[in-house]
Amino acid sequence: MKKLRLVLTLCLLAALLCPAASAETVLKYAHMNTEDNTSGMYAQWFADRVEELSGGSIRVEVYPNSQLGSIQEMAEMVAAGTIQLHHNTWGGLSVIMEKLELLDTPYLFASTEDAIRFNDINSSPILQEYNQELIETAGVRVLNSIYGGARELTCNKPVYSPADLSGVKIRAIPSPVYITAVEGMGAIAVAVDWTDTPTALVTGVADGQENPPVTIYTANLQESQKYMMDTKHIIAVGPTVMNEQAYQALTEEEQGWIDQAAYETWEKFTQYSIDSENDYIQKLVDAGVTFITEEDGLKVDEFKASVDALVAVNYAKYADEYARISEWLGY
C-alpha cells in the first residue's frame, strides 16, 4: 500500500511539475477552387504559414473544390461557424450581406491596380466600413482580399460583340450581380454552381461561361470551350473571411498570427497571380483555344456600354455607393 501511495504521489508531482501540452486549435478552411488553381494554392500557403507562425498550435484544415458545399452554402457555413475560414467572390458572399455584391459589379474598376488598391483591407476606408458591417450583421470578418485574375468570356463559338451572344446560353455564378453581368453582355444567363459547370458545358446546358484564365485552364474547360474573349469584365478580387466568434476565441497573440499570415500570403499570392496570368492565357492558346482581343475586333466598349446600362437599372439602389467608390478611386 505504501508503495502504491508513493507511485501515485510521484505521478501527481510529475503532473504538477511538467506543464500539460497545450491543446491544438483546428480551423476548417473551405473553398471552391481546385488545389492547383492559384486560389487553391493560396489557401494552402495561408494554412502552412499559420501553422509555422503558431509553432503548430494552430492547424488549418483545407477543404478545396467545394467538398463541403456550394459557394453560397460555404458562405452560410462560415457565418454559422460550421467552418471557420473561407474564400469566395464578393457576389458569393452576398447571401450573408447583400451589399457586398456591388463589389463584383462588372467594369467597376478601370484596372487591376485599382481593384487591388480598393480591396486592401489595411488601407481602404470603404472596405473597412463594409467589413465592420459584416462583422456586426453576419458575424464574419474580412482578413484580406485575393486577386484571382480578370474574368474572361469563353464560348464554343467566336464572339465579338453583344449581338453575337443573342440567344447564347452562358453559365453564370448563381448570384444576381453575375447574372446581370452575363445578361448585360447580351447572353441568356444560366445559373449553375461551379462544380456542375464542366458538365453543363459538355452537355450543352450552357454554351459558354466566364472566369479568370487560371480557373478556365485548371478546370480543363478548354476541352469544351474553343474561344476566349478578352472582355476583362470583372477584375476578380475576392475576400478571405473568418467566423468572428472563432477569431475572438483566439488569444491576442493567436489573432496576430492569423492577421500576419493573411497579410503575408496576400502579398505573395497577389504578385504570383499577376505574374502567372499571362502564362495561363498562353497555356490555353497552346491547348487550342483562340484568344480574341480588341486587336482582333472584340468590341469591349460595346460590352461595357451594354453591361453598364443593365447595371444602372438593376442596381440603381447602389448609385450613391458607386459614386463613393469612384470618387475614392479618383475616377
One Martini backbone bead per residue (centre of mass of N, CA, C, O) as a GRO file, in nm:
protein
  331
    1MET     BB    1   0.059   0.062  -0.021
    2LYS     BB    2   0.304   0.253   0.003
    3LYS     BB    3   0.395   0.212  -0.289
    4LEU     BB    4   0.137   0.323  -0.423
    5ARG     BB    5   0.149   0.604  -0.293
    6LEU     BB    6   0.422   0.679  -0.416
    7VAL     BB    7   0.338   0.661  -0.713
    8LEU     BB    8   0.107   0.870  -0.699
    9THR     BB    9   0.282   1.105  -0.598
   10LEU     BB   10   0.477   1.113  -0.841
   11CYS     BB   11   0.257   1.163  -1.057
   12LEU     BB   12   0.157   1.429  -0.939
   13LEU     BB   13   0.426   1.582  -0.952
   14ALA     BB   14   0.466   1.553  -1.257
   15ALA     BB   15   0.206   1.706  -1.337
   16LEU     BB   16   0.290   1.975  -1.192
   17LEU     BB   17   0.584   2.017  -1.323
   18CYS     BB   18   0.454   1.935  -1.603
   19PRO     BB   19   0.335   2.079  -1.859
   20ALA     BB   20   0.080   2.076  -2.049
   21ALA     BB   21  -0.018   2.030  -2.344
   22SER     BB   22  -0.129   2.223  -2.571
   23ALA     BB   23  -0.400   2.279  -2.737
   24GLU     BB   24  -0.520   2.227  -3.045
   25THR     BB   25  -0.608   2.435  -3.312
   26VAL     BB   26  -0.887   2.390  -3.535
   27LEU     BB   27  -0.929   2.501  -3.875
   28LYS     BB   28  -1.171   2.545  -4.119
   29TYR     BB   29  -1.109   2.547  -4.484
   30ALA     BB   30  -1.326   2.657  -4.743
   31HIS     BB   31  -1.352   2.593  -5.106
   32MET     BB   32  -1.389   2.594  -5.478
   33ASN     BB   33  -1.107   2.523  -5.554
   34THR     BB   34  -0.851   2.388  -5.678
   35GLU     BB   35  -0.530   2.306  -5.582
   36ASP     BB   36  -0.396   2.425  -5.869
   37ASN     BB   37  -0.510   2.674  -5.815
   38THR     BB   38  -0.415   2.973  -5.704
   39SER     BB   39  -0.634   2.982  -5.476
   40GLY     BB   40  -0.565   2.702  -5.369
   41MET     BB   41  -0.271   2.768  -5.300
   42TYR     BB   42  -0.327   2.996  -5.105
   43ALA     BB   43  -0.469   2.833  -4.882
   44GLN     BB   44  -0.212   2.663  -4.819
   45TRP     BB   45  -0.023   2.890  -4.750
   46PHE     BB   46  -0.183   2.994  -4.513
   47ALA     BB   47  -0.185   2.734  -4.344
   48ASP     BB   48   0.126   2.706  -4.323
   49ARG     BB   49   0.178   2.986  -4.188
   50VAL     BB   50   0.015   2.945  -3.933
   51GLU     BB   51   0.170   2.699  -3.831
   52GLU     BB   52   0.446   2.837  -3.822
   53LEU     BB   53   0.379   3.080  -3.629
   54SER     BB   54   0.244   2.872  -3.400
   55GLY     BB   55   0.406   2.598  -3.381
   56GLY     BB   56   0.131   2.409  -3.425
   57SER     BB   57  -0.123   2.522  -3.249
   58ILE     BB   58  -0.230   2.588  -3.543
   59ARG     BB   59  -0.469   2.427  -3.757
   60VAL     BB   60  -0.534   2.410  -4.112
   61GLU     BB   61  -0.808   2.283  -4.279
   62VAL     BB   62  -0.835   2.196  -4.619
   63TYR     BB   63  -1.133   2.240  -4.844
   64PRO     BB   64  -1.163   2.179  -5.159
   65ASN     BB   65  -1.378   2.174  -5.428
   66SER     BB   66  -1.658   2.182  -5.277
   67GLN     BB   67  -1.680   1.959  -5.043
   68LEU     BB   68  -1.893   2.134  -4.837
   69GLY     BB   69  -2.011   2.308  -5.086
   70SER     BB   70  -2.134   2.571  -5.196
   71ILE     BB   71  -2.077   2.902  -5.202
   72GLN     BB   72  -2.331   2.966  -5.036
   73GLU     BB   73  -2.297   2.749  -4.816
   74MET     BB   74  -2.016   2.844  -4.715
   75ALA     BB   75  -2.105   3.124  -4.629
   76GLU     BB   76  -2.308   3.018  -4.416
   77MET     BB   77  -2.103   2.845  -4.253
   78VAL     BB   78  -1.919   3.082  -4.155
   79ALA     BB   79  -2.150   3.227  -4.006
   80ALA     BB   80  -2.221   2.968  -3.821
   81GLY     BB   81  -1.928   2.803  -3.764
   82THR     BB   82  -1.873   2.532  -3.918
   83ILE     BB   83  -1.672   2.719  -4.039
   84GLN     BB   84  -1.388   2.950  -4.023
   85LEU     BB   85  -1.291   2.942  -4.332
   86HIS     BB   86  -1.301   3.153  -4.640
   87HIS     BB   87  -1.332   3.178  -4.999
   88ASN     BB   88  -1.463   3.431  -5.231
   89THR     BB   89  -1.689   3.607  -5.369
   90TRP     BB   90  -1.873   3.878  -5.324
   91GLY     BB   91  -2.133   3.760  -5.446
   92GLY     BB   92  -2.128   3.498  -5.270
   93LEU     BB   93  -2.161   3.678  -4.993
   94SER     BB   94  -2.453   3.807  -5.033
   95VAL     BB   95  -2.610   3.594  -4.854
   96ILE     BB   96  -2.499   3.762  -4.579
   97MET     BB   97  -2.444   4.045  -4.760
   98GLU     BB   98  -2.577   4.210  -5.012
   99LYS     BB   99  -2.380   4.462  -5.072
  100LEU     BB  100  -2.124   4.301  -5.173
  101GLU     BB  101  -2.200   4.266  -5.480
  102LEU     BB  102  -2.097   4.548  -5.587
  103LEU     BB  103  -1.784   4.450  -5.599
  104ASP     BB  104  -1.879   4.272  -5.877
  105THR     BB  105  -1.914   4.483  -6.071
  106PRO     BB  106  -1.898   4.543  -6.382
  107TYR     BB  107  -1.659   4.779  -6.450
  108LEU     BB  108  -1.568   4.917  -6.175
  109PHE     BB  109  -1.272   4.875  -6.268
  110ALA     BB  110  -1.003   5.000  -6.468
  111SER     BB  111  -0.799   4.814  -6.295
  112THR     BB  112  -0.603   4.607  -6.121
  113GLU     BB  113  -0.480   4.819  -5.931
  114ASP     BB  114  -0.751   4.935  -5.829
  115ALA     BB  115  -0.869   4.673  -5.714
  116ILE     BB  116  -0.642   4.619  -5.509
  117ARG     BB  117  -0.655   4.888  -5.359
  118PHE     BB  118  -0.953   4.870  -5.262
  119ASN     BB  119  -0.903   4.556  -5.136
  120ASP     BB  120  -0.737   4.679  -4.898
  121ILE     BB  121  -0.795   4.635  -4.563
  122ASN     BB  122  -0.557   4.836  -4.453
  123SER     BB  123  -0.653   5.112  -4.660
  124SER     BB  124  -0.971   5.080  -4.708
  125PRO     BB  125  -1.238   5.253  -4.591
  126ILE     BB  126  -1.482   5.117  -4.726
  127LEU     BB  127  -1.405   4.824  -4.660
  128GLN     BB  128  -1.393   4.866  -4.353
  129GLU     BB  129  -1.691   4.936  -4.329
  130TYR     BB  130  -1.802   4.669  -4.442
  131ASN     BB  131  -1.664   4.488  -4.235
  132GLN     BB  132  -1.812   4.593  -3.985
  133GLU     BB  133  -2.093   4.514  -4.088
  134LEU     BB  134  -2.032   4.211  -4.117
  135ILE     BB  135  -1.971   4.157  -3.822
  136GLU     BB  136  -2.249   4.267  -3.702
  137THR     BB  137  -2.455   4.094  -3.901
  138ALA     BB  138  -2.276   3.795  -3.954
  139GLY     BB  139  -2.002   3.714  -3.805
  140VAL     BB  140  -1.785   3.836  -4.024
  141ARG     BB  141  -1.442   3.858  -4.140
  142VAL     BB  142  -1.197   4.031  -4.306
  143LEU     BB  143  -0.860   3.957  -4.396
  144ASN     BB  144  -0.872   3.959  -4.719
  145SER     BB  145  -0.789   4.016  -5.076
  146ILE     BB  146  -0.788   3.820  -5.371
  147TYR     BB  147  -0.623   3.778  -5.674
  148GLY     BB  148  -0.764   3.594  -5.971
  149GLY     BB  149  -0.830   3.771  -6.209
  150ALA     BB  150  -0.958   3.826  -6.513
  151ARG     BB  151  -1.262   3.801  -6.648
  152GLU     BB  152  -1.358   3.572  -6.907
  153LEU     BB  153  -1.496   3.488  -7.204
  154THR     BB  154  -1.653   3.182  -7.308
  155CYS     BB  155  -1.686   2.971  -7.612
  156ASN     BB  156  -1.806   2.767  -7.896
  157LYS     BB  157  -1.780   3.062  -8.020
  158PRO     BB  158  -1.734   3.344  -8.170
  159VAL     BB  159  -1.688   3.675  -8.010
  160TYR     BB  160  -1.742   4.050  -8.054
  161SER     BB  161  -2.043   4.103  -7.952
  162PRO     BB  162  -2.350   4.120  -7.813
  163ALA     BB  163  -2.495   4.011  -8.072
  164ASP     BB  164  -2.345   3.722  -8.057
  165LEU     BB  165  -2.528   3.644  -7.779
  166SER     BB  166  -2.785   3.587  -7.904
  167GLY     BB  167  -2.921   3.299  -7.751
  168VAL     BB  168  -2.686   3.252  -7.559
  169LYS     BB  169  -2.556   3.026  -7.318
  170ILE     BB  170  -2.442   3.145  -6.998
  171ARG     BB  171  -2.270   3.085  -6.738
  172ALA     BB  172  -2.357   3.161  -6.392
  173ILE     BB  173  -2.333   3.272  -6.105
  174PRO     BB  174  -2.555   3.229  -5.831
  175SER     BB  175  -2.579   3.566  -5.878
  176PRO     BB  176  -2.708   3.864  -5.958
  177VAL     BB  177  -2.447   4.011  -6.066
  178TYR     BB  178  -2.368   3.779  -6.268
  179ILE     BB  179  -2.627   3.777  -6.427
  180THR     BB  180  -2.605   4.070  -6.519
  181ALA     BB  181  -2.341   4.042  -6.674
  182VAL     BB  182  -2.441   3.835  -6.885
  183GLU     BB  183  -2.691   3.992  -6.985
  184GLY     BB  184  -2.531   4.253  -7.057
  185MET     BB  185  -2.366   4.094  -7.292
  186GLY     BB  186  -2.637   3.931  -7.439
  187ALA     BB  187  -2.719   3.683  -7.278
  188ILE     BB  188  -2.812   3.379  -7.141
  189ALA     BB  189  -2.859   3.305  -6.816
  190VAL     BB  190  -2.700   3.026  -6.637
  191ALA     BB  191  -2.745   2.893  -6.330
  192VAL     BB  192  -2.435   2.750  -6.204
  193ASP     BB  193  -2.254   2.565  -6.031
  194TRP     BB  194  -1.926   2.501  -6.040
  195THR     BB  195  -1.927   2.179  -6.025
  196ASP     BB  196  -2.136   2.180  -6.293
  197THR     BB  197  -1.999   2.325  -6.537
  198PRO     BB  198  -1.849   2.119  -6.718
  199THR     BB  199  -2.109   1.957  -6.782
  200ALA     BB  200  -2.278   2.190  -6.901
  201LEU     BB  201  -2.082   2.229  -7.147
  202VAL     BB  202  -2.091   1.938  -7.268
  203THR     BB  203  -2.425   1.914  -7.277
  204GLY     BB  204  -2.551   2.223  -7.341
  205VAL     BB  205  -2.664   2.397  -7.109
  206ALA     BB  206  -2.401   2.550  -7.197
  207ASP     BB  207  -2.193   2.755  -7.421
  208GLY     BB  208  -2.072   2.917  -7.170
  209GLN     BB  209  -1.841   3.135  -6.982
  210GLU     BB  210  -1.688   3.291  -6.676
  211ASN     BB  211  -1.329   3.345  -6.614
  212PRO     BB  212  -1.034   3.302  -6.521
  213PRO     BB  213  -0.772   3.151  -6.673
  214VAL     BB  214  -0.690   2.959  -6.442
  215THR     BB  215  -0.970   2.825  -6.413
  216ILE     BB  216  -1.005   2.726  -6.699
  217TYR     BB  217  -0.750   2.544  -6.704
  218THR     BB  218  -0.773   2.371  -6.430
  219ALA     BB  219  -1.075   2.271  -6.540
  220ASN     BB  220  -1.066   2.200  -6.853
  221LEU     BB  221  -1.244   2.397  -7.052
  222GLN     BB  222  -1.086   2.356  -7.327
  223GLU     BB  223  -1.252   2.098  -7.414
  224SER     BB  224  -1.527   2.298  -7.482
  225GLN     BB  225  -1.356   2.572  -7.519
  226LYS     BB  226  -1.240   2.762  -7.817
  227TYR     BB  227  -1.314   3.053  -7.688
  228MET     BB  228  -1.155   3.370  -7.586
  229MET     BB  229  -1.252   3.674  -7.438
  230ASP     BB  230  -1.114   4.008  -7.372
  231THR     BB  231  -1.316   4.159  -7.144
  232LYS     BB  232  -1.262   4.218  -6.843
  233HIS     BB  233  -1.540   4.260  -6.665
  234ILE     BB  234  -1.391   4.129  -6.406
  235ILE     BB  235  -1.206   4.195  -6.123
  236ALA     BB  236  -1.086   3.927  -5.939
  237VAL     BB  237  -1.169   4.008  -5.604
  238GLY     BB  238  -1.151   3.808  -5.311
  239PRO     BB  239  -1.244   3.704  -4.999
  240THR     BB  240  -1.115   3.642  -4.681
  241VAL     BB  241  -1.281   3.465  -4.419
  242MET     BB  242  -1.401   3.488  -4.066
  243ASN     BB  243  -1.520   3.382  -3.791
  244GLU     BB  244  -1.568   3.585  -3.525
  245GLN     BB  245  -1.584   3.389  -3.285
  246ALA     BB  246  -1.321   3.242  -3.355
  247TYR     BB  247  -1.139   3.490  -3.340
  248GLN     BB  248  -1.215   3.575  -3.037
  249ALA     BB  249  -1.111   3.292  -2.912
  250LEU     BB  250  -0.848   3.408  -2.947
  251THR     BB  251  -0.569   3.526  -2.884
  252GLU     BB  252  -0.383   3.793  -2.950
  253GLU     BB  253  -0.150   3.630  -3.067
  254GLU     BB  254  -0.319   3.451  -3.259
  255GLN     BB  255  -0.439   3.682  -3.422
  256GLY     BB  256  -0.164   3.778  -3.524
  257TRP     BB  257  -0.106   3.527  -3.694
  258ILE     BB  258  -0.345   3.549  -3.881
  259ASP     BB  259  -0.288   3.837  -3.986
  260GLN     BB  260  -0.003   3.781  -4.092
  261ALA     BB  261  -0.074   3.552  -4.288
  262ALA     BB  262  -0.271   3.718  -4.458
  263TYR     BB  263  -0.069   3.934  -4.551
  264GLU     BB  264   0.163   3.760  -4.669
  265THR     BB  265  -0.017   3.594  -4.870
  266TRP     BB  266  -0.128   3.834  -5.021
  267GLU     BB  267   0.137   3.932  -5.138
  268LYS     BB  268   0.227   3.667  -5.274
  269PHE     BB  269  -0.029   3.607  -5.444
  270THR     BB  270  -0.064   3.863  -5.606
  271GLN     BB  271   0.203   3.842  -5.762
  272TYR     BB  272   0.163   3.558  -5.872
  273SER     BB  273  -0.103   3.612  -6.026
  274ILE     BB  274   0.005   3.830  -6.213
  275ASP     BB  275   0.247   3.667  -6.336
  276SER     BB  276   0.051   3.408  -6.436
  277GLU     BB  277  -0.174   3.504  -6.628
  278ASN     BB  278  -0.030   3.487  -6.911
  279ASP     BB  279   0.043   3.189  -6.888
  280TYR     BB  280  -0.253   3.083  -6.900
  281ILE     BB  281  -0.321   3.197  -7.171
  282GLN     BB  282  -0.102   3.036  -7.323
  283LYS     BB  283  -0.202   2.754  -7.245
  284LEU     BB  284  -0.471   2.783  -7.393
  285VAL     BB  285  -0.356   2.832  -7.672
  286ASP     BB  286  -0.188   2.566  -7.681
  287ALA     BB  287  -0.474   2.399  -7.648
  288GLY     BB  288  -0.665   2.567  -7.884
  289VAL     BB  289  -0.735   2.850  -7.802
  290THR     BB  290  -0.903   3.137  -7.903
  291PHE     BB  291  -0.781   3.471  -7.870
  292ILE     BB  292  -0.990   3.755  -7.831
  293THR     BB  293  -0.929   4.085  -7.916
  294GLU     BB  294  -0.931   4.409  -8.001
  295GLU     BB  295  -0.738   4.357  -8.246
  296ASP     BB  296  -0.965   4.136  -8.354
  297GLY     BB  297  -1.259   4.304  -8.285
  298LEU     BB  298  -1.327   4.350  -8.001
  299LYS     BB  299  -1.614   4.511  -7.836
  300VAL     BB  300  -1.574   4.643  -7.538
  301ASP     BB  301  -1.749   4.900  -7.539
  302GLU     BB  302  -2.015   4.749  -7.590
  303PHE     BB  303  -2.013   4.577  -7.340
  304LYS     BB  304  -2.001   4.806  -7.133
  305ALA     BB  305  -2.257   4.958  -7.218
  306SER     BB  306  -2.453   4.722  -7.178
  307VAL     BB  307  -2.390   4.667  -6.881
  308ASP     BB  308  -2.432   4.951  -6.761
  309ALA     BB  309  -2.736   4.969  -6.831
  310LEU     BB  310  -2.826   4.730  -6.645
  311VAL     BB  311  -2.703   4.825  -6.380
  312ALA     BB  312  -2.868   5.092  -6.359
  313VAL     BB  313  -3.131   4.926  -6.313
  314ASN     BB  314  -3.059   4.689  -6.098
  315TYR     BB  315  -2.850   4.916  -5.921
  316ALA     BB  316  -2.974   5.194  -5.819
  317LYS     BB  317  -2.934   5.158  -5.502
  318TYR     BB  318  -2.598   5.202  -5.554
  319ALA     BB  319  -2.524   5.488  -5.658
  320ASP     BB  320  -2.375   5.612  -5.410
  321GLU     BB  321  -2.157   5.391  -5.389
  322TYR     BB  322  -2.033   5.424  -5.666
  323ALA     BB  323  -1.951   5.720  -5.620
  324ARG     BB  324  -1.761   5.670  -5.381
  325ILE     BB  325  -1.566   5.479  -5.523
  326SER     BB  326  -1.487   5.663  -5.759
  327GLU     BB  327  -1.377   5.893  -5.585
  328TRP     BB  328  -1.154   5.729  -5.438
  329LEU     BB  329  -1.018   5.641  -5.721
  330GLY     BB  330  -1.038   5.903  -5.924
  331TYR     BB  331  -1.282   5.916  -6.157
   0.00000   0.00000   0.00000
